[in-house]
Amino acid sequence: CDMSNPDEMKKMIEDAKYLDCDLFRIGSMPMEARFSLQAAVDFAKQADEYACQLKEHGIDLYYHNHHFEFARHDGKFLMDIIKENTKYLGFELDIHWIHRGGVDPIKFINQYAGRIRLLHLKDYRVNGAKYAQLGMGGNSLNEIVEFAEVGEGSLPIAACIETGIRCGCEFFFIEQDKTYDRAPLESVKISYENLCAMGYADLFQE
């Protein structure tokens, strides 16, 4: 939806109220904002204007990160530049992409305390068997990094959850961009069972 269009914004708000929804999210930033500091600042300020408008209707607007927001501009992460240029915009942090961006997810979640209600639980793994097959050539180093079911990778999932709760998180989403040789529902089941084994079965109770 185009939030710059008043009619579309009005329809979005009406739909949200009908569905009893108080959360919207921006899935990514425009391509030009990923490479230009000024374009990133302009994007952040525009998003914050929309967030302010939505907040008047009881709706929070969130931005979802990937790994490219951890490129540096003038010594600062692009993600932090967005944060510094916004007041009303919240952040839907994705722990896999934070880690893939070279940052400790727990430390980063702490830095965004008070600006998060949503946290994406997505694990990270290195597929050693695939690396052995591919060898050292080509894009093998990129190809062996995979999205993993929660609890099947190397991220400290329980610590991320506890940190998220302390920092204001209300909702935890299991998301996996690729499931490789598994069916999507099988991957969801594995993540669910692992979270229950960690003691978080109550997160899924209504």
Coordinates of C-alpha atoms in Angstrom, one line a residue:
C1 CA 0.0 0.0 0.0
D2 CA 1.1 3.6 -0.7
M3 CA 0.9 5.5 2.6
S4 CA 1.6 8.7 0.7
N5 CA -1.8 8.3 -0.9
P6 CA -4.4 9.8 1.5
D7 CA -7.2 7.4 0.2
E8 CA -5.0 4.3 0.6
M9 CA -3.9 5.5 4.1
K10 CA -7.5 6.0 5.1
K11 CA -8.4 2.5 3.8
M12 CA -5.5 0.9 5.6
I13 CA -6.6 2.5 8.9
E14 CA -10.2 1.4 8.4
D15 CA -9.1 -2.1 7.6
A16 CA -6.9 -2.2 10.7
K17 CA -9.7 -1.1 12.9
Y18 CA -12.1 -3.6 11.4
L19 CA -9.5 -6.4 12.1
D20 CA -8.7 -5.0 15.5
C21 CA -5.0 -4.6 14.4
D22 CA -2.7 -2.0 15.9
L23 CA 0.5 -2.9 14.1
F24 CA 1.8 -2.1 10.6
R25 CA 5.2 -2.8 9.3
I26 CA 7.5 -1.7 6.5
G27 CA 9.3 -4.8 5.0
S28 CA 12.3 -2.9 3.6
M29 CA 13.5 0.4 2.4
P30 CA 13.8 1.7 -1.2
M31 CA 16.8 0.5 -3.1
E32 CA 18.3 4.0 -3.3
A33 CA 18.1 4.4 0.5
R34 CA 20.4 1.4 0.9
F35 CA 23.3 3.2 -0.8
S36 CA 22.8 6.9 -0.2
L37 CA 23.0 8.4 3.3
Q38 CA 20.8 11.3 2.3
A39 CA 18.2 9.0 0.8
A40 CA 18.2 6.9 3.9
V41 CA 17.7 9.9 6.1
D42 CA 14.8 11.1 3.8
F43 CA 13.2 7.7 4.0
A44 CA 13.5 7.6 7.8
K45 CA 11.9 11.0 8.2
Q46 CA 9.1 10.2 5.8
A47 CA 8.4 6.9 7.6
D48 CA 8.3 8.7 10.9
E49 CA 5.7 11.1 9.5
Y50 CA 3.5 8.1 8.6
A51 CA 4.2 6.6 12.0
C52 CA 3.1 9.8 13.7
Q53 CA -0.1 9.9 11.6
L54 CA -0.9 6.2 12.4
K55 CA -0.3 6.7 16.1
E56 CA -3.1 9.2 16.2
H57 CA -5.3 6.3 15.3
G58 CA -3.8 3.9 17.8
I59 CA -1.6 2.1 15.2
D60 CA 2.1 1.5 15.5
L61 CA 4.4 1.4 12.5
Y62 CA 7.5 -0.8 12.5
Y63 CA 10.5 -1.2 10.3
H64 CA 11.9 -4.7 9.6
N65 CA 15.6 -5.1 9.2
H66 CA 17.8 -7.3 6.9
H67 CA 21.6 -7.3 6.8
F68 CA 22.2 -4.4 4.5
E69 CA 21.2 -1.9 7.3
F70 CA 24.5 -2.8 8.9
A71 CA 26.6 -1.1 6.2
R72 CA 28.3 1.9 7.7
H73 CA 27.8 5.6 6.7
D74 CA 30.1 8.1 8.4
G75 CA 31.0 5.4 10.9
K76 CA 27.4 4.6 11.9
F77 CA 25.2 1.6 11.0
L78 CA 22.5 2.5 8.5
M79 CA 20.0 0.9 11.0
D80 CA 21.1 3.3 13.7
I81 CA 20.9 6.3 11.3
I82 CA 17.2 5.3 10.8
K83 CA 16.7 5.1 14.5
E84 CA 18.3 8.5 15.2
N85 CA 16.1 10.2 12.6
T86 CA 12.9 8.8 13.9
K87 CA 10.8 9.3 17.0
Y88 CA 7.5 7.3 16.4
L89 CA 8.8 4.5 14.1
G90 CA 9.3 1.2 15.9
F91 CA 11.6 -1.7 14.8
E92 CA 10.7 -5.3 14.1
L93 CA 14.2 -6.8 14.7
D94 CA 15.2 -10.0 12.9
I95 CA 17.9 -11.9 14.9
H96 CA 19.2 -13.9 11.9
W97 CA 19.8 -10.8 9.8
I98 CA 21.3 -8.9 12.7
H99 CA 23.8 -11.8 13.1
R100 CA 24.4 -12.0 9.4
G101 CA 25.1 -8.3 9.4
G102 CA 28.0 -9.0 11.8
V103 CA 26.4 -7.8 15.1
D104 CA 25.5 -9.5 18.3
P105 CA 21.7 -9.8 18.4
I106 CA 21.4 -9.6 22.2
K107 CA 23.5 -6.4 22.4
F108 CA 21.5 -4.9 19.5
I109 CA 18.1 -5.7 21.0
N110 CA 19.2 -4.0 24.2
Q111 CA 20.1 -0.9 22.2
Y112 CA 16.6 -0.7 20.8
A113 CA 14.8 -1.1 24.1
G114 CA 11.5 0.7 24.1
R115 CA 11.3 0.8 20.3
I116 CA 10.3 -2.9 19.8
R117 CA 7.1 -4.9 20.2
L118 CA 8.0 -7.5 17.6
L119 CA 10.9 -9.9 17.3
H120 CA 11.6 -12.3 14.5
L121 CA 13.0 -15.6 15.7
K122 CA 15.0 -17.1 12.9
D123 CA 18.1 -19.2 13.4
Y124 CA 21.4 -19.2 11.6
R125 CA 23.5 -22.1 10.5
V126 CA 26.5 -23.0 8.4
N127 CA 26.0 -26.2 6.4
G128 CA 29.3 -28.0 6.6
A129 CA 28.2 -30.9 4.4
K130 CA 27.3 -28.5 1.6
Y131 CA 30.7 -26.7 2.1
A132 CA 32.5 -30.0 1.6
Q133 CA 30.6 -30.6 -1.6
L134 CA 31.1 -27.1 -3.0
G135 CA 34.8 -26.8 -2.1
M136 CA 36.6 -23.4 -1.8
G137 CA 35.6 -22.0 -5.2
G138 CA 32.9 -19.6 -6.5
N139 CA 30.2 -18.4 -4.1
S140 CA 30.5 -21.4 -1.8
L141 CA 31.0 -19.2 1.3
N142 CA 27.7 -17.5 0.7
E143 CA 25.9 -20.7 -0.2
I144 CA 26.7 -22.5 3.0
V145 CA 25.1 -19.9 5.2
E146 CA 21.5 -20.9 5.7
F147 CA 18.3 -19.9 7.5
A148 CA 17.6 -22.5 10.2
E149 CA 14.7 -23.7 12.3
V150 CA 14.7 -22.1 15.7
G151 CA 17.0 -24.1 17.9
E152 CA 18.7 -25.8 15.0
G153 CA 21.3 -23.2 14.4
S154 CA 24.0 -21.3 16.3
L155 CA 22.0 -18.3 17.7
P156 CA 21.3 -18.0 21.5
I157 CA 17.5 -18.2 21.0
A158 CA 16.5 -18.2 24.7
A159 CA 18.7 -15.3 25.5
C160 CA 17.3 -13.3 22.6
I161 CA 13.7 -14.0 23.8
E162 CA 14.5 -13.0 27.4
T163 CA 16.3 -9.8 26.2
G164 CA 13.4 -9.0 23.9
I165 CA 10.9 -9.4 26.8
R166 CA 13.0 -7.1 29.0
C167 CA 13.1 -4.5 26.2
G168 CA 9.4 -4.4 25.5
C169 CA 8.7 -7.2 23.0
E170 CA 5.2 -8.5 23.0
F171 CA 5.1 -10.7 19.9
F172 CA 7.6 -13.3 18.7
F173 CA 7.4 -14.6 15.1
I174 CA 8.9 -17.7 13.7
E175 CA 10.1 -17.0 10.2
Q176 CA 12.3 -18.9 7.8
D177 CA 13.0 -17.5 4.4
K178 CA 14.0 -21.0 3.0
T179 CA 13.4 -24.5 4.4
Y180 CA 15.6 -26.3 1.8
D181 CA 14.7 -30.0 1.7
R182 CA 12.0 -29.7 4.4
A183 CA 8.3 -28.8 3.9
P184 CA 7.5 -25.4 5.4
L185 CA 5.1 -26.9 8.0
E186 CA 7.7 -29.4 9.0
S187 CA 10.1 -26.6 9.7
V188 CA 7.5 -24.7 11.7
K189 CA 6.8 -27.8 13.8
I190 CA 10.6 -28.2 14.5
S191 CA 10.9 -24.6 15.6
Y192 CA 7.7 -24.9 17.8
E193 CA 8.9 -28.1 19.5
N194 CA 12.4 -26.7 20.1
L195 CA 10.9 -23.5 21.7
C196 CA 8.6 -25.7 23.9
A197 CA 11.7 -27.7 25.0
M198 CA 13.4 -24.4 25.9
G199 CA 10.4 -23.7 28.2
Y200 CA 8.5 -21.2 26.0
A201 CA 5.3 -23.2 25.3
D202 CA 3.4 -20.4 27.1
L203 CA 4.3 -18.0 24.2
F204 CA 1.9 -19.9 22.0
Q205 CA -1.1 -20.0 24.4
E206 CA -4.0 -17.7 23.8

